[in-house]
């Protein structure tokens, strides 16, 4: 039989290449970032180094892992094959080439950015016909969120290139972080209770349909308020003064209230799932801890708007904690379950779970004590070590066929 590159197991499902390349890229990103922070190398990027670090962790690392999640989940939900083989290869290629868009490469940097945005458009084209149908009504918001993510990605890239105000770059990156988080809330709401029911004998939990609707649609109000807040802040003509109370102040208060509502609703959902029942299953409790960081991050972010909590610690509770820990739990579980292996975290993987959570604690709380450099280095080294363990343990799994011979 003639060998075909695109028939390798690696190209059978999106989670295999995107989990592997996304994880490897995150190790490079954090290592490079630490070298820049310690002035061991000069920043070769054409934009602010903080903007570059944030941009690539969102549109590089996080996007890659989320694509692995999305296409694997949607194929299961719709019982259809959406992305594999040659199409999967080219989506990964566009994402990979998009990682050079912030380097001083002239026209090639713009080409790289165009390919990166093209990969987002390709995702929408693939997901739209599968999810925008009556039978997938509860999953339609995924398409809307990803469309918004694509717009924020475009605006962040154009701001970084001074097409728009460069100061807006981080604002659009932060909004994109929330899109990733809201996608995690949707996926987490589907899979975490399901995973619990599979491995915990007699597991059950109470569903709150109205609460689920709030969690599903409140994010769109969040986007609207944040964009209005940005508009009124940057354009004084929109900042109406009503008896010494500015529209900006009102929007800040509404933003804080929405963030607190996101904390409150997701905390109720989290408790309703009975996370304490997962204590014997590391591959399950890591997902609950990741979800806990999301909830805590929303609480911290609600305090940011009131000037009661530093934004960097709040954002990193949501990113290193909410996104990083939840992602790590998902990639270790999905990589085992969808390749036909026993869904049990090895002792080394459990150690990575612990290391990554210590990295979150260091990055979020040490700056509150004025220990900034220690926070950067401990969290950075923890991240690198945890994802290096993933690459060490899971490379063979992701590149190999299923042991039972079934497609995956």
mmCIF file of N, CA and C in Angstrom, residues 145-239:
data_model
loop_
_atom_site.group_PDB
_atom_site.id
_atom_site.type_symbol
_atom_site.label_atom_id
_atom_site.label_comp_id
_atom_site.label_asym_id
_atom_site.label_seq_id
_atom_site.Cartn_x
_atom_site.Cartn_y
_atom_site.Cartn_z
ATOM 1 N N UNK A 145 -19.151 33.365 19.227
ATOM 2 C CA UNK A 145 -17.955 33.695 20.002
ATOM 3 C C UNK A 145 -16.705 33.665 19.124
ATOM 4 N N UNK A 146 -16.627 32.641 18.270
ATOM 5 C CA UNK A 146 -15.409 32.553 17.446
ATOM 6 C C UNK A 146 -15.370 33.667 16.409
ATOM 7 N N UNK A 147 -16.530 34.078 15.918
ATOM 8 C CA UNK A 147 -16.565 35.227 15.016
ATOM 9 C C UNK A 147 -16.079 36.488 15.716
ATOM 10 N N UNK A 148 -16.503 36.679 16.965
ATOM 11 C CA UNK A 148 -16.052 37.834 17.753
ATOM 12 C C UNK A 148 -14.561 37.737 18.026
ATOM 13 N N UNK A 149 -14.092 36.526 18.326
ATOM 14 C CA UNK A 149 -12.658 36.305 18.543
ATOM 15 C C UNK A 149 -11.851 36.729 17.318
ATOM 16 N N UNK A 150 -12.348 36.387 16.145
ATOM 17 C CA UNK A 150 -11.661 36.747 14.898
ATOM 18 C C UNK A 150 -11.586 38.263 14.727
ATOM 19 N N UNK A 151 -12.675 38.958 15.050
ATOM 20 C CA UNK A 151 -12.685 40.427 14.957
ATOM 21 C C UNK A 151 -11.685 41.038 15.935
ATOM 22 N N UNK A 152 -11.677 40.559 17.169
ATOM 23 C CA UNK A 152 -10.737 41.076 18.170
ATOM 24 C C UNK A 152 -9.286 40.772 17.770
ATOM 25 N N UNK A 153 -9.083 39.597 17.176
ATOM 26 C CA UNK A 153 -7.747 39.236 16.688
ATOM 27 C C UNK A 153 -7.289 40.232 15.623
ATOM 28 N N UNK A 154 -8.179 40.525 14.684
ATOM 29 C CA UNK A 154 -7.871 41.478 13.622
ATOM 30 C C UNK A 154 -7.566 42.861 14.210
ATOM 31 N N UNK A 155 -8.385 43.321 15.147
ATOM 32 C CA UNK A 155 -8.204 44.643 15.742
ATOM 33 C C UNK A 155 -6.929 44.712 16.579
ATOM 34 N N UNK A 156 -6.614 43.630 17.284
ATOM 35 C CA UNK A 156 -5.382 43.601 18.076
ATOM 36 C C UNK A 156 -4.157 43.682 17.172
ATOM 37 N N UNK A 157 -4.188 42.930 16.065
ATOM 38 C CA UNK A 157 -3.059 42.955 15.134
ATOM 39 C C UNK A 157 -2.889 44.293 14.454
ATOM 40 N N UNK A 158 -3.997 44.913 14.058
ATOM 41 C CA UNK A 158 -3.921 46.227 13.408
ATOM 42 C C UNK A 158 -3.497 47.311 14.393
ATOM 43 N N UNK A 159 -3.927 47.197 15.645
ATOM 44 C CA UNK A 159 -3.492 48.162 16.664
ATOM 45 C C UNK A 159 -2.002 48.033 16.929
ATOM 46 N N UNK A 160 -1.520 46.792 16.981
ATOM 47 C CA UNK A 160 -0.086 46.572 17.208
ATOM 48 C C UNK A 160 0.742 47.182 16.081
ATOM 49 N N UNK A 161 0.159 47.260 14.885
ATOM 50 C CA UNK A 161 0.865 47.835 13.734
ATOM 51 C C UNK A 161 0.571 49.327 13.558
ATOM 52 N N UNK A 162 -0.078 49.913 14.551
ATOM 53 C CA UNK A 162 -0.375 51.360 14.583
ATOM 54 C C UNK A 162 -1.372 51.796 13.514
ATOM 55 N N UNK A 163 -2.104 50.835 12.928
ATOM 56 C CA UNK A 163 -3.206 51.209 12.043
ATOM 57 C C UNK A 163 -4.283 51.880 12.890
ATOM 58 N N UNK A 164 -4.508 51.328 14.091
ATOM 59 C CA UNK A 164 -5.318 51.974 15.107
ATOM 60 C C UNK A 164 -4.382 52.403 16.239
ATOM 61 N N UNK A 165 -4.934 52.923 17.314
ATOM 62 C CA UNK A 165 -4.104 53.362 18.433
ATOM 63 C C UNK A 165 -3.349 52.168 19.030
ATOM 64 N N UNK A 166 -2.006 52.216 19.084
ATOM 65 C CA UNK A 166 -1.234 51.096 19.643
ATOM 66 C C UNK A 166 -1.620 50.769 21.081
ATOM 67 N N UNK A 167 -2.091 51.807 21.832
ATOM 68 C CA UNK A 167 -2.482 51.583 23.221
ATOM 69 C C UNK A 167 -3.679 50.645 23.338
ATOM 70 N N UNK A 168 -4.423 50.486 22.228
ATOM 71 C CA UNK A 168 -5.598 49.623 22.241
ATOM 72 C C UNK A 168 -5.250 48.147 22.065
ATOM 73 N N UNK A 169 -3.992 47.862 21.744
ATOM 74 C CA UNK A 169 -3.585 46.475 21.478
ATOM 75 C C UNK A 169 -3.925 45.561 22.639
ATOM 76 N N UNK A 170 -3.497 45.950 23.836
ATOM 77 C CA UNK A 170 -3.721 45.105 25.009
ATOM 78 C C UNK A 170 -5.203 44.989 25.341
ATOM 79 N N UNK A 171 -5.973 46.036 25.064
ATOM 80 C CA UNK A 171 -7.417 45.992 25.308
ATOM 81 C C UNK A 171 -8.066 44.895 24.473
ATOM 82 N N UNK A 172 -7.733 44.824 23.185
ATOM 83 C CA UNK A 172 -8.331 43.802 22.318
ATOM 84 C C UNK A 172 -7.800 42.409 22.649
ATOM 85 N N UNK A 173 -6.548 42.338 23.096
ATOM 86 C CA UNK A 173 -6.015 41.043 23.531
ATOM 87 C C UNK A 173 -6.763 40.561 24.761
ATOM 88 N N UNK A 174 -7.006 41.467 25.713
ATOM 89 C CA UNK A 174 -7.752 41.088 26.916
ATOM 90 C C UNK A 174 -9.166 40.641 26.576
ATOM 91 N N UNK A 175 -9.817 41.339 25.648
ATOM 92 C CA UNK A 175 -11.156 40.902 25.230
ATOM 93 C C UNK A 175 -11.097 39.502 24.615
ATOM 94 N N UNK A 176 -10.047 39.225 23.867
ATOM 95 C CA UNK A 176 -9.886 37.900 23.259
ATOM 96 C C UNK A 176 -9.679 36.827 24.319
ATOM 97 N N UNK A 177 -9.007 37.188 25.410
ATOM 98 C CA UNK A 177 -8.849 36.256 26.530
ATOM 99 C C UNK A 177 -10.219 35.841 27.055
ATOM 100 N N UNK A 178 -11.111 36.820 27.167
ATOM 101 C CA UNK A 178 -12.448 36.507 27.666
ATOM 102 C C UNK A 178 -13.227 35.634 26.687
ATOM 103 N N UNK A 179 -13.004 35.811 25.389
ATOM 104 C CA UNK A 179 -13.661 34.920 24.430
ATOM 105 C C UNK A 179 -13.211 33.481 24.665
ATOM 106 N N UNK A 180 -11.894 33.288 24.845
ATOM 107 C CA UNK A 180 -11.360 31.951 25.137
ATOM 108 C C UNK A 180 -12.016 31.391 26.397
ATOM 109 N N UNK A 181 -12.124 32.238 27.426
ATOM 110 C CA UNK A 181 -12.729 31.798 28.683
ATOM 111 C C UNK A 181 -14.195 31.409 28.495
ATOM 112 N N UNK A 182 -14.920 32.190 27.701
ATOM 113 C CA UNK A 182 -16.334 31.885 27.495
ATOM 114 C C UNK A 182 -16.507 30.591 26.689
ATOM 115 N N UNK A 183 -15.586 30.323 25.774
ATOM 116 C CA UNK A 183 -15.618 29.041 25.068
ATOM 117 C C UNK A 183 -15.334 27.896 26.036
ATOM 118 N N UNK A 184 -14.409 28.125 26.982
ATOM 119 C CA UNK A 184 -14.115 27.115 28.000
ATOM 120 C C UNK A 184 -15.340 26.856 28.871
ATOM 121 N N UNK A 185 -16.091 27.920 29.182
ATOM 122 C CA UNK A 185 -17.303 27.750 29.984
ATOM 123 C C UNK A 185 -18.329 26.892 29.249
ATOM 124 N N UNK A 186 -18.436 27.090 27.934
ATOM 125 C CA UNK A 186 -19.379 26.290 27.151
ATOM 126 C C UNK A 186 -18.924 24.837 27.102
ATOM 127 N N UNK A 187 -17.663 24.628 26.734
ATOM 128 C CA UNK A 187 -17.139 23.267 26.625
ATOM 129 C C UNK A 187 -17.120 22.598 27.998
ATOM 130 N N UNK A 188 -16.658 23.345 29.013
ATOM 131 C CA UNK A 188 -16.611 22.797 30.365
ATOM 132 C C UNK A 188 -17.981 22.392 30.865
ATOM 133 N N UNK A 189 -18.985 23.221 30.550
ATOM 134 C CA UNK A 189 -20.348 22.902 30.962
ATOM 135 C C UNK A 189 -20.869 21.617 30.349
ATOM 136 N N UNK A 190 -20.355 21.267 29.185
ATOM 137 C CA UNK A 190 -20.765 20.029 28.515
ATOM 138 C C UNK A 190 -19.995 18.815 29.057
ATOM 139 N N UNK A 191 -18.667 18.972 29.191
ATOM 140 C CA UNK A 191 -17.839 17.786 29.403
ATOM 141 C C UNK A 191 -17.535 17.458 30.862
ATOM 142 N N UNK A 192 -17.393 18.465 31.736
ATOM 143 C CA UNK A 192 -16.983 18.165 33.109
ATOM 144 C C UNK A 192 -18.010 17.292 33.824
ATOM 145 N N UNK A 193 -19.320 17.628 33.797
ATOM 146 C CA UNK A 193 -20.288 16.726 34.429
ATOM 147 C C UNK A 193 -20.329 15.345 33.776
ATOM 148 N N UNK A 194 -20.147 15.327 32.443
ATOM 149 C CA UNK A 194 -20.139 14.045 31.733
ATOM 150 C C UNK A 194 -18.965 13.189 32.188
ATOM 151 N N UNK A 195 -17.772 13.780 32.241
ATOM 152 C CA UNK A 195 -16.590 13.043 32.703
ATOM 153 C C UNK A 195 -16.800 12.529 34.129
ATOM 154 N N UNK A 196 -17.436 13.355 34.975
ATOM 155 C CA UNK A 196 -17.677 12.954 36.369
ATOM 156 C C UNK A 196 -18.609 11.746 36.426
ATOM 157 N N UNK A 197 -19.658 11.782 35.585
ATOM 158 C CA UNK A 197 -20.602 10.669 35.561
ATOM 159 C C UNK A 197 -19.979 9.368 35.100
ATOM 160 N N UNK A 198 -18.936 9.472 34.262
ATOM 161 C CA UNK A 198 -18.276 8.281 33.735
ATOM 162 C C UNK A 198 -17.432 7.599 34.800
ATOM 163 N N UNK A 199 -16.752 8.377 35.641
ATOM 164 C CA UNK A 199 -15.763 7.783 36.549
ATOM 165 C C UNK A 199 -16.180 7.747 38.014
ATOM 166 N N UNK A 200 -17.214 8.508 38.403
ATOM 167 C CA UNK A 200 -17.636 8.523 39.801
ATOM 168 C C UNK A 200 -18.917 7.702 39.946
ATOM 169 N N UNK A 201 -18.872 6.592 40.682
ATOM 170 C CA UNK A 201 -20.066 5.742 40.842
ATOM 171 C C UNK A 201 -21.235 6.516 41.465
ATOM 172 N N UNK A 202 -22.399 6.402 40.861
ATOM 173 C CA UNK A 202 -23.598 7.024 41.395
ATOM 174 C C UNK A 202 -23.621 8.535 41.324
ATOM 175 N N UNK A 203 -22.784 9.096 40.472
ATOM 176 C CA UNK A 203 -22.695 10.560 40.401
ATOM 177 C C UNK A 203 -23.952 11.165 39.784
ATOM 178 N N UNK A 204 -24.413 12.253 40.390
ATOM 179 C CA UNK A 204 -25.515 13.026 39.824
ATOM 180 C C UNK A 204 -25.378 14.461 40.307
ATOM 181 N N UNK A 205 -25.995 15.385 39.600
ATOM 182 C CA UNK A 205 -25.950 16.781 40.014
ATOM 183 C C UNK A 205 -27.225 17.466 39.562
ATOM 184 N N UNK A 206 -27.550 18.568 40.219
ATOM 185 C CA UNK A 206 -28.765 19.295 39.895
ATOM 186 C C UNK A 206 -28.508 20.291 38.782
ATOM 187 N N UNK A 207 -29.347 20.257 37.769
ATOM 188 C CA UNK A 207 -29.225 21.191 36.653
ATOM 189 C C UNK A 207 -30.078 22.433 36.900
ATOM 190 N N UNK A 208 -29.562 23.581 36.453
ATOM 191 C CA UNK A 208 -30.286 24.844 36.564
ATOM 192 C C UNK A 208 -30.394 25.459 35.175
ATOM 193 N N UNK A 209 -31.451 25.122 34.432
ATOM 194 C CA UNK A 209 -31.574 25.575 33.035
ATOM 195 C C UNK A 209 -31.486 27.089 32.868
ATOM 196 N N UNK A 210 -32.117 27.853 33.755
ATOM 197 C CA UNK A 210 -32.085 29.305 33.636
ATOM 198 C C UNK A 210 -30.678 29.839 33.898
ATOM 199 N N UNK A 211 -29.992 29.219 34.856
ATOM 200 C CA UNK A 211 -28.603 29.603 35.134
ATOM 201 C C UNK A 211 -27.724 29.348 33.914
ATOM 202 N N UNK A 212 -27.951 28.221 33.253
ATOM 203 C CA UNK A 212 -27.157 27.886 32.066
ATOM 204 C C UNK A 212 -27.379 28.904 30.958
ATOM 205 N N UNK A 213 -28.606 29.398 30.819
ATOM 206 C CA UNK A 213 -28.885 30.419 29.806
ATOM 207 C C UNK A 213 -28.153 31.713 30.124
ATOM 208 N N UNK A 214 -28.118 32.073 31.395
ATOM 209 C CA UNK A 214 -27.390 33.283 31.802
ATOM 210 C C UNK A 214 -25.909 33.142 31.476
ATOM 211 N N UNK A 215 -25.322 32.001 31.821
ATOM 212 C CA UNK A 215 -23.898 31.765 31.542
ATOM 213 C C UNK A 215 -23.630 31.780 30.038
ATOM 214 N N UNK A 216 -24.594 31.311 29.259
ATOM 215 C CA UNK A 216 -24.421 31.221 27.810
ATOM 216 C C UNK A 216 -24.478 32.583 27.135
ATOM 217 N N UNK A 217 -25.362 33.474 27.627
ATOM 218 C CA UNK A 217 -25.597 34.727 26.901
ATOM 219 C C UNK A 217 -25.079 35.983 27.598
ATOM 220 N N UNK A 218 -24.761 35.924 28.885
ATOM 221 C CA UNK A 218 -24.215 37.089 29.580
ATOM 222 C C UNK A 218 -22.904 37.594 28.958
ATOM 223 N N UNK A 219 -22.053 36.704 28.441
ATOM 224 C CA UNK A 219 -20.820 37.180 27.800
ATOM 225 C C UNK A 219 -21.035 38.211 26.702
ATOM 226 N N UNK A 220 -22.130 38.125 25.950
ATOM 227 C CA UNK A 220 -22.357 39.076 24.864
ATOM 228 C C UNK A 220 -22.642 40.476 25.417
ATOM 229 N N UNK A 221 -23.280 40.554 26.574
ATOM 230 C CA UNK A 221 -23.455 41.842 27.240
ATOM 231 C C UNK A 221 -22.114 42.360 27.735
ATOM 232 N N UNK A 222 -21.274 41.448 28.196
ATOM 233 C CA UNK A 222 -19.930 41.813 28.649
ATOM 234 C C UNK A 222 -19.145 42.468 27.513
ATOM 235 N N UNK A 223 -19.146 41.846 26.328
ATOM 236 C CA UNK A 223 -18.443 42.424 25.175
ATOM 237 C C UNK A 223 -18.950 43.830 24.876
ATOM 238 N N UNK A 224 -20.269 43.974 24.872
ATOM 239 C CA UNK A 224 -20.880 45.261 24.517
ATOM 240 C C UNK A 224 -20.464 46.360 25.482
ATOM 241 N N UNK A 225 -20.521 46.065 26.770
ATOM 242 C CA UNK A 225 -20.176 47.068 27.782
ATOM 243 C C UNK A 225 -18.696 47.434 27.715
ATOM 244 N N UNK A 226 -17.838 46.441 27.525
ATOM 245 C CA UNK A 226 -16.398 46.725 27.448
ATOM 246 C C UNK A 226 -16.070 47.587 26.225
ATOM 247 N N UNK A 227 -16.718 47.316 25.098
ATOM 248 C CA UNK A 227 -16.477 48.107 23.897
ATOM 249 C C UNK A 227 -17.001 49.531 24.065
ATOM 250 N N UNK A 228 -18.170 49.685 24.683
ATOM 251 C CA UNK A 228 -18.704 51.020 24.947
ATOM 252 C C UNK A 228 -17.810 51.782 25.908
ATOM 253 N N UNK A 229 -17.300 51.091 26.900
ATOM 254 C CA UNK A 229 -16.386 51.712 27.862
ATOM 255 C C UNK A 229 -15.131 52.219 27.166
ATOM 256 N N UNK A 230 -14.590 51.399 26.256
ATOM 257 C CA UNK A 230 -13.401 51.806 25.508
ATOM 258 C C UNK A 230 -13.694 53.012 24.624
ATOM 259 N N UNK A 231 -14.882 53.007 24.002
ATOM 260 C CA UNK A 231 -15.259 54.099 23.110
ATOM 261 C C UNK A 231 -15.393 55.413 23.870
ATOM 262 N N UNK A 232 -16.037 55.377 25.019
ATOM 263 C CA UNK A 232 -16.238 56.610 25.798
ATOM 264 C C UNK A 232 -14.941 57.097 26.421
ATOM 265 N N UNK A 233 -14.049 56.154 26.757
ATOM 266 C CA UNK A 233 -12.761 56.538 27.356
ATOM 267 C C UNK A 233 -11.872 57.221 26.335
ATOM 268 N N UNK A 234 -11.879 56.699 25.082
ATOM 269 C CA UNK A 234 -10.991 57.228 24.044
ATOM 270 C C UNK A 234 -11.581 58.441 23.323
ATOM 271 N N UNK A 235 -12.903 58.659 23.466
ATOM 272 C CA UNK A 235 -13.548 59.764 22.768
ATOM 273 C C UNK A 235 -14.407 60.550 23.755
ATOM 274 N N UNK A 236 -13.920 61.693 24.184
ATOM 275 C CA UNK A 236 -14.594 62.483 25.210
ATOM 276 C C UNK A 236 -15.974 62.974 24.766
ATOM 277 N N UNK A 237 -16.218 63.061 23.458
ATOM 278 C CA UNK A 237 -17.512 63.540 22.980
ATOM 279 C C UNK A 237 -18.635 62.566 23.333
ATOM 280 N N UNK A 238 -18.253 61.283 23.621
ATOM 281 C CA UNK A 238 -19.246 60.293 24.008
ATOM 282 C C UNK A 238 -19.432 60.255 25.523
ATOM 283 N N UNK A 239 -18.554 60.944 26.242
ATOM 284 C CA UNK A 239 -18.573 60.850 27.698
ATOM 285 C C UNK A 239 -19.521 61.898 28.265
#
